mmCIF file of C-alpha atoms in Angstrom:
data_model
loop_
_atom_site.group_PDB
_atom_site.id
_atom_site.type_symbol
_atom_site.label_atom_id
_atom_site.label_comp_id
_atom_site.label_asym_id
_atom_site.label_seq_id
_atom_site.Cartn_x
_atom_site.Cartn_y
_atom_site.Cartn_z
ATOM 1 C CA MET A 1 12.968 22.587 -7.201
ATOM 2 C CA GLN A 2 13.456 18.745 -6.987
ATOM 3 C CA ILE A 3 10.393 16.650 -7.829
ATOM 4 C CA VAL A 4 10.525 13.288 -6.165
ATOM 5 C CA LYS A 5 7.859 10.787 -7.358
ATOM 6 C CA HIS A 6 6.311 7.725 -5.799
ATOM 7 C CA PRO A 7 3.787 5.710 -7.841
ATOM 8 C CA ILE A 8 0.898 3.953 -5.992
ATOM 9 C CA GLN A 9 -2.113 1.974 -7.181
ATOM 10 C CA LEU A 10 -5.602 2.900 -5.953
ATOM 11 C CA LYS A 11 -8.757 1.307 -7.302
ATOM 12 C CA SER A 12 -6.750 0.053 -10.303
ATOM 13 C CA GLU A 13 -5.620 3.559 -11.094
ATOM 14 C CA GLU A 14 -1.937 4.628 -10.983
ATOM 15 C CA LEU A 15 -1.444 7.881 -9.098
ATOM 16 C CA THR A 16 1.994 9.530 -8.542
ATOM 17 C CA LEU A 17 2.642 11.027 -5.236
ATOM 18 C CA THR A 18 5.142 13.818 -5.305
ATOM 19 C CA ASN A 19 7.218 15.594 -2.556
ATOM 20 C CA GLN A 20 5.777 18.966 -3.786
ATOM 21 C CA ARG A 21 2.358 18.326 -2.099
ATOM 22 C CA ALA A 22 0.477 17.251 -5.222
ATOM 23 C CA ILE A 23 -0.551 13.977 -6.903
ATOM 24 C CA TYR A 24 -0.403 13.386 -10.697
ATOM 25 C CA TRP A 25 -3.174 11.274 -12.338
ATOM 26 C CA GLN A 26 -1.930 10.140 -15.766
ATOM 27 C CA ARG A 27 -5.321 8.939 -17.063
ATOM 28 C CA GLU A 28 -6.829 12.387 -16.613
ATOM 29 C CA ARG A 29 -3.515 14.267 -17.253
ATOM 30 C CA ALA A 30 -4.397 16.120 -13.892
ATOM 31 C CA LEU A 31 -2.621 17.390 -10.930
ATOM 32 C CA ILE A 32 -4.547 16.882 -7.756
ATOM 33 C CA LEU A 33 -3.939 19.188 -4.809
ATOM 34 C CA SER A 34 -5.711 20.919 -1.962
ATOM 35 C CA ASP A 35 -5.559 23.966 0.326
ATOM 36 C CA VAL A 36 -3.678 26.555 -1.807
ATOM 37 C CA HIS A 37 -5.134 29.426 0.264
ATOM 38 C CA ILE A 38 -4.610 32.224 -2.197
ATOM 39 C CA GLY A 39 -5.202 35.447 -0.257
ATOM 40 C CA LYS A 40 -4.067 34.212 3.172
ATOM 41 C CA THR A 41 -0.870 36.334 3.151
ATOM 42 C CA ALA A 42 -2.767 39.432 1.846
ATOM 43 C CA HIS A 43 -5.339 38.900 4.622
ATOM 44 C CA PHE A 44 -2.678 39.003 7.279
ATOM 45 C CA ARG A 45 -1.113 42.099 5.734
ATOM 46 C CA LYS A 46 -4.520 43.794 5.827
ATOM 47 C CA TYR A 47 -4.506 43.439 9.601
ATOM 48 C CA GLY A 48 -1.013 44.757 10.039
ATOM 49 C CA ILE A 49 0.966 41.479 10.165
ATOM 50 C CA PRO A 50 3.892 41.807 7.753
ATOM 51 C CA MET A 51 3.791 38.776 5.454
ATOM 52 C CA PRO A 52 5.852 38.762 2.261
ATOM 53 C CA LYS A 53 4.164 38.373 -1.218
ATOM 54 C CA THR A 54 6.926 35.810 -1.953
ATOM 55 C CA ILE A 55 5.110 33.162 -0.031
ATOM 56 C CA LEU A 56 2.367 32.921 -2.595
ATOM 57 C CA GLU A 57 4.734 33.471 -5.400
ATOM 58 C CA GLN A 58 6.855 30.551 -4.345
ATOM 59 C CA ASP A 59 3.730 28.266 -4.099
ATOM 60 C CA LEU A 60 2.648 29.198 -7.589
ATOM 61 C CA GLU A 61 6.250 28.701 -8.894
ATOM 62 C CA ARG A 62 6.198 25.176 -7.482
ATOM 63 C CA LEU A 63 2.757 24.620 -9.036
ATOM 64 C CA MET A 64 4.104 25.714 -12.455
ATOM 65 C CA GLY A 65 7.064 23.539 -12.129
ATOM 66 C CA LEU A 66 4.732 20.534 -11.593
ATOM 67 C CA ILE A 67 2.469 21.439 -14.486
ATOM 68 C CA GLU A 68 5.482 21.708 -16.752
ATOM 69 C CA HIS A 69 7.108 18.451 -15.504
ATOM 70 C CA PHE A 70 4.097 16.323 -16.006
ATOM 71 C CA ASN A 71 2.752 18.330 -18.973
ATOM 72 C CA ALA A 72 -0.677 18.452 -16.954
ATOM 73 C CA LYS A 73 -3.661 19.818 -18.734
ATOM 74 C CA LYS A 74 -5.971 20.035 -15.649
ATOM 75 C CA LEU A 75 -5.796 21.028 -12.026
ATOM 76 C CA LEU A 76 -8.241 19.199 -9.734
ATOM 77 C CA ILE A 77 -8.191 21.439 -6.635
ATOM 78 C CA VAL A 78 -9.983 19.711 -3.710
ATOM 79 C CA GLY A 79 -11.025 22.869 -1.861
ATOM 80 C CA ASP A 80 -9.684 26.040 -0.403
ATOM 81 C CA LEU A 81 -8.043 27.386 -3.593
ATOM 82 C CA PHE A 82 -8.903 30.783 -1.966
ATOM 83 C CA HIS A 83 -8.704 31.848 1.664
ATOM 84 C CA ALA A 84 -10.394 35.084 2.462
ATOM 85 C CA GLY A 85 -12.440 36.584 -0.325
ATOM 86 C CA SER A 86 -11.149 39.181 -2.789
ATOM 87 C CA ASN A 87 -7.728 40.898 -1.991
ATOM 88 C CA THR A 88 -4.536 41.749 -3.781
ATOM 89 C CA ASP A 89 -3.248 38.173 -3.842
ATOM 90 C CA LEU A 90 -5.864 37.536 -6.572
ATOM 91 C CA THR A 91 -4.012 39.831 -8.872
ATOM 92 C CA VAL A 92 -0.903 37.657 -8.390
ATOM 93 C CA PHE A 93 -2.744 34.561 -9.233
ATOM 94 C CA GLU A 94 -4.439 36.150 -12.144
ATOM 95 C CA GLU A 95 -0.978 37.072 -13.608
ATOM 96 C CA TRP A 96 0.261 33.463 -12.981
ATOM 97 C CA LYS A 97 -2.738 31.916 -14.553
ATOM 98 C CA ALA A 98 -2.400 33.988 -17.785
ATOM 99 C CA LYS A 99 0.756 32.037 -18.408
ATOM 100 C CA SER A 100 -1.292 28.818 -18.712
ATOM 101 C CA LYS A 101 -4.221 29.863 -20.722
ATOM 102 C CA ASP A 102 -5.145 26.293 -21.845
ATOM 103 C CA LEU A 103 -4.976 24.897 -18.312
ATOM 104 C CA LYS A 104 -8.361 23.734 -17.120
ATOM 105 C CA VAL A 105 -8.909 24.608 -13.350
ATOM 106 C CA VAL A 106 -11.551 22.492 -11.589
ATOM 107 C CA LEU A 107 -12.471 23.580 -8.011
ATOM 108 C CA ILE A 108 -14.212 21.394 -5.523
ATOM 109 C CA LYS A 109 -15.589 24.091 -3.107
ATOM 110 C CA GLY A 110 -13.907 24.204 0.311
ATOM 111 C CA ASN A 111 -14.984 25.956 3.466
ATOM 112 C CA HIS A 112 -12.701 28.956 2.703
ATOM 113 C CA ASP A 113 -13.894 29.360 -0.896
ATOM 114 C CA ARG A 114 -16.427 32.105 -0.186
ATOM 115 C CA ILE A 115 -16.123 33.586 -3.709
ATOM 116 C CA SER A 116 -18.566 35.456 -5.862
ATOM 117 C CA LYS A 117 -19.758 34.508 -9.356
ATOM 118 C CA SER A 118 -17.539 37.173 -10.718
ATOM 119 C CA VAL A 119 -14.496 35.596 -9.281
ATOM 120 C CA ILE A 120 -15.468 32.183 -10.780
ATOM 121 C CA GLU A 121 -15.802 33.921 -14.212
ATOM 122 C CA ARG A 122 -12.565 35.973 -13.786
ATOM 123 C CA PHE A 123 -10.514 32.815 -13.361
ATOM 124 C CA GLN A 124 -12.627 30.636 -15.626
ATOM 125 C CA LEU A 125 -13.103 28.037 -12.827
ATOM 126 C CA GLU A 126 -15.265 24.911 -13.158
ATOM 127 C CA LEU A 127 -16.815 24.898 -9.789
ATOM 128 C CA HIS A 128 -18.340 21.861 -8.007
ATOM 129 C CA ALA A 129 -20.021 21.687 -4.633
ATOM 130 C CA PRO A 130 -19.844 19.789 -2.355
ATOM 131 C CA GLU A 131 -18.097 17.026 -4.446
ATOM 132 C CA LEU A 132 -17.065 15.848 -7.822
ATOM 133 C CA VAL A 133 -17.150 12.167 -9.017
ATOM 134 C CA ILE A 134 -14.748 10.995 -11.596
ATOM 135 C CA GLU A 135 -14.784 7.326 -11.353
ATOM 136 C CA PRO A 136 -13.454 5.545 -9.394
ATOM 137 C CA PHE A 137 -12.928 8.573 -7.153
ATOM 138 C CA THR A 138 -15.022 11.079 -5.279
ATOM 139 C CA PHE A 139 -13.322 14.422 -4.678
ATOM 140 C CA ILE A 140 -14.536 16.358 -1.699
ATOM 141 C CA HIS A 141 -12.900 18.974 0.468
ATOM 142 C CA ASP A 142 -13.769 17.588 3.887
ATOM 143 C CA LYS A 143 -14.367 13.784 3.839
ATOM 144 C CA GLY A 144 -17.874 12.545 4.211
ATOM 145 C CA GLU A 145 -19.205 9.855 6.342
ATOM 146 C CA ASN A 146 -20.132 6.384 5.179
ATOM 147 C CA SER A 147 -19.271 6.985 1.585
ATOM 148 C CA SER A 148 -19.510 3.939 -0.715
ATOM 149 C CA SER A 149 -16.804 5.233 -3.145
ATOM 150 C CA PHE A 150 -13.139 6.114 -2.591
ATOM 151 C CA GLN A 151 -12.765 9.746 -1.473
ATOM 152 C CA ILE A 152 -9.879 12.048 -2.133
ATOM 153 C CA SER A 153 -10.068 14.982 0.189
ATOM 154 C CA GLY A 154 -7.929 17.796 1.900
ATOM 155 C CA HIS A 155 -8.891 20.204 4.659
ATOM 156 C CA THR A 156 -7.033 18.728 7.610
ATOM 157 C CA HIS A 157 -3.406 19.677 6.447
ATOM 158 C CA PRO A 158 -2.072 16.181 7.560
ATOM 159 C CA GLY A 159 1.360 15.753 9.140
ATOM 160 C CA VAL A 160 3.272 13.161 10.905
ATOM 161 C CA THR A 161 5.829 13.343 13.835
ATOM 162 C CA ILE A 162 9.151 11.487 13.232
ATOM 163 C CA GLU A 163 11.032 10.609 16.299
ATOM 164 C CA GLY A 164 14.884 10.282 16.247
ATOM 165 C CA LYS A 165 17.580 9.626 18.753
ATOM 166 C CA GLY A 166 17.891 11.713 21.911
ATOM 167 C CA LYS A 167 14.144 12.514 21.868
ATOM 168 C CA GLN A 168 14.576 14.654 18.752
ATOM 169 C CA ARG A 169 11.391 15.106 16.708
ATOM 170 C CA ILE A 170 10.548 16.516 13.372
ATOM 171 C CA LYS A 171 7.093 17.264 11.858
ATOM 172 C CA LEU A 172 6.670 16.491 8.128
ATOM 173 C CA PRO A 173 3.650 16.963 5.852
ATOM 174 C CA CYS A 174 2.223 13.665 4.562
ATOM 175 C CA TYR A 175 -0.358 11.816 2.515
ATOM 176 C CA GLN A 176 -2.789 9.722 4.571
ATOM 177 C CA ILE A 177 -4.195 6.587 2.743
ATOM 178 C CA THR A 178 -6.703 4.044 3.876
ATOM 179 C CA GLU A 179 -8.818 1.429 2.078
ATOM 180 C CA SER A 180 -11.474 4.055 1.459
ATOM 181 C CA GLU A 181 -9.800 7.492 1.309
ATOM 182 C CA LEU A 182 -6.754 9.554 0.512
ATOM 183 C CA ILE A 183 -6.193 12.774 2.335
ATOM 184 C CA LEU A 184 -3.945 15.324 0.661
ATOM 185 C CA PRO A 185 -1.378 17.648 2.326
ATOM 186 C CA ALA A 186 -1.932 21.318 2.140
ATOM 187 C CA PHE A 187 -0.261 22.601 -0.972
ATOM 188 C CA SER A 188 0.585 25.981 0.412
ATOM 189 C CA LEU A 189 3.745 26.135 2.521
ATOM 190 C CA PHE A 190 2.068 28.754 4.744
ATOM 191 C CA THR A 191 -0.028 26.201 6.628
ATOM 192 C CA GLY A 192 0.331 24.304 9.906
ATOM 193 C CA LEU A 193 0.515 20.625 10.229
ATOM 194 C CA ASN A 194 -2.127 18.451 11.957
ATOM 195 C CA THR A 195 -0.301 15.517 13.469
ATOM 196 C CA LYS A 196 -3.229 14.171 15.370
ATOM 197 C CA ASN A 197 -6.514 12.454 14.446
ATOM 198 C CA ALA A 198 -5.212 10.438 11.573
ATOM 199 C CA PRO A 199 -7.714 7.909 10.218
ATOM 200 C CA GLU A 200 -7.527 4.366 11.634
ATOM 201 C CA ASP A 201 -5.336 1.879 9.730
ATOM 202 C CA CYS A 202 -3.903 4.547 7.495
ATOM 203 C CA ASP A 203 -0.614 4.503 5.654
ATOM 204 C CA CYS A 204 1.317 7.745 5.942
ATOM 205 C CA TYR A 205 3.602 8.818 3.131
ATOM 206 C CA ALA A 206 5.770 11.676 4.492
ATOM 207 C CA PHE A 207 8.127 13.619 2.411
ATOM 208 C CA THR A 208 10.944 16.143 2.427
ATOM 209 C CA GLU A 209 12.635 18.219 -0.249
ATOM 210 C CA THR A 210 14.636 15.109 -1.343
ATOM 211 C CA GLY A 211 12.447 12.106 -0.804
ATOM 212 C CA ILE A 212 9.077 10.339 -0.019
ATOM 213 C CA PHE A 213 8.899 7.536 2.463
ATOM 214 C CA LYS A 214 6.202 5.415 4.164
ATOM 215 C CA VAL A 215 5.965 5.764 7.866
#
């Protein structure tokens, strides 16, 4: 896995965008990500659609690589850590988490995070709903309206269409940034891309396996 980094300044804070669908915040020693959707592949398998377990395992392997690269002590997950309640994928996550016992996991509840108190205790999650404020940012899964603070959200799985010669097109995941918000890409590779309805006057930072670039 190649980790490509692009530092940006937001509200006098330095954040590091990565091409691995997460941001590092040095002040908090935290990785910021959204839409992991643990349980999605097991949910599909339950209904007869053959989805390999390796999809989740690859996502978690990428996440561990980021934790080790930055020596992160905290995960700030901006919603949809889980996808569809309890299923066999939770065991995969439990085994992964056991490798990082000192890692603090903070979850800002998303629309898919329909989880019981026992699940919260099982994974020792610090749960916040509907938002968490760590100045100068407000973390919320689905951006709110008319907020006076800078919001960091997820939920929409943002992407951008790049047009090349001969009417060739490629869709890439991206970070969307305006003067008042930052929308994270979905961390899980098993998600679609929403290339429509971008905020007005936003800068899009698209990325590939080898680079990050402003569109």
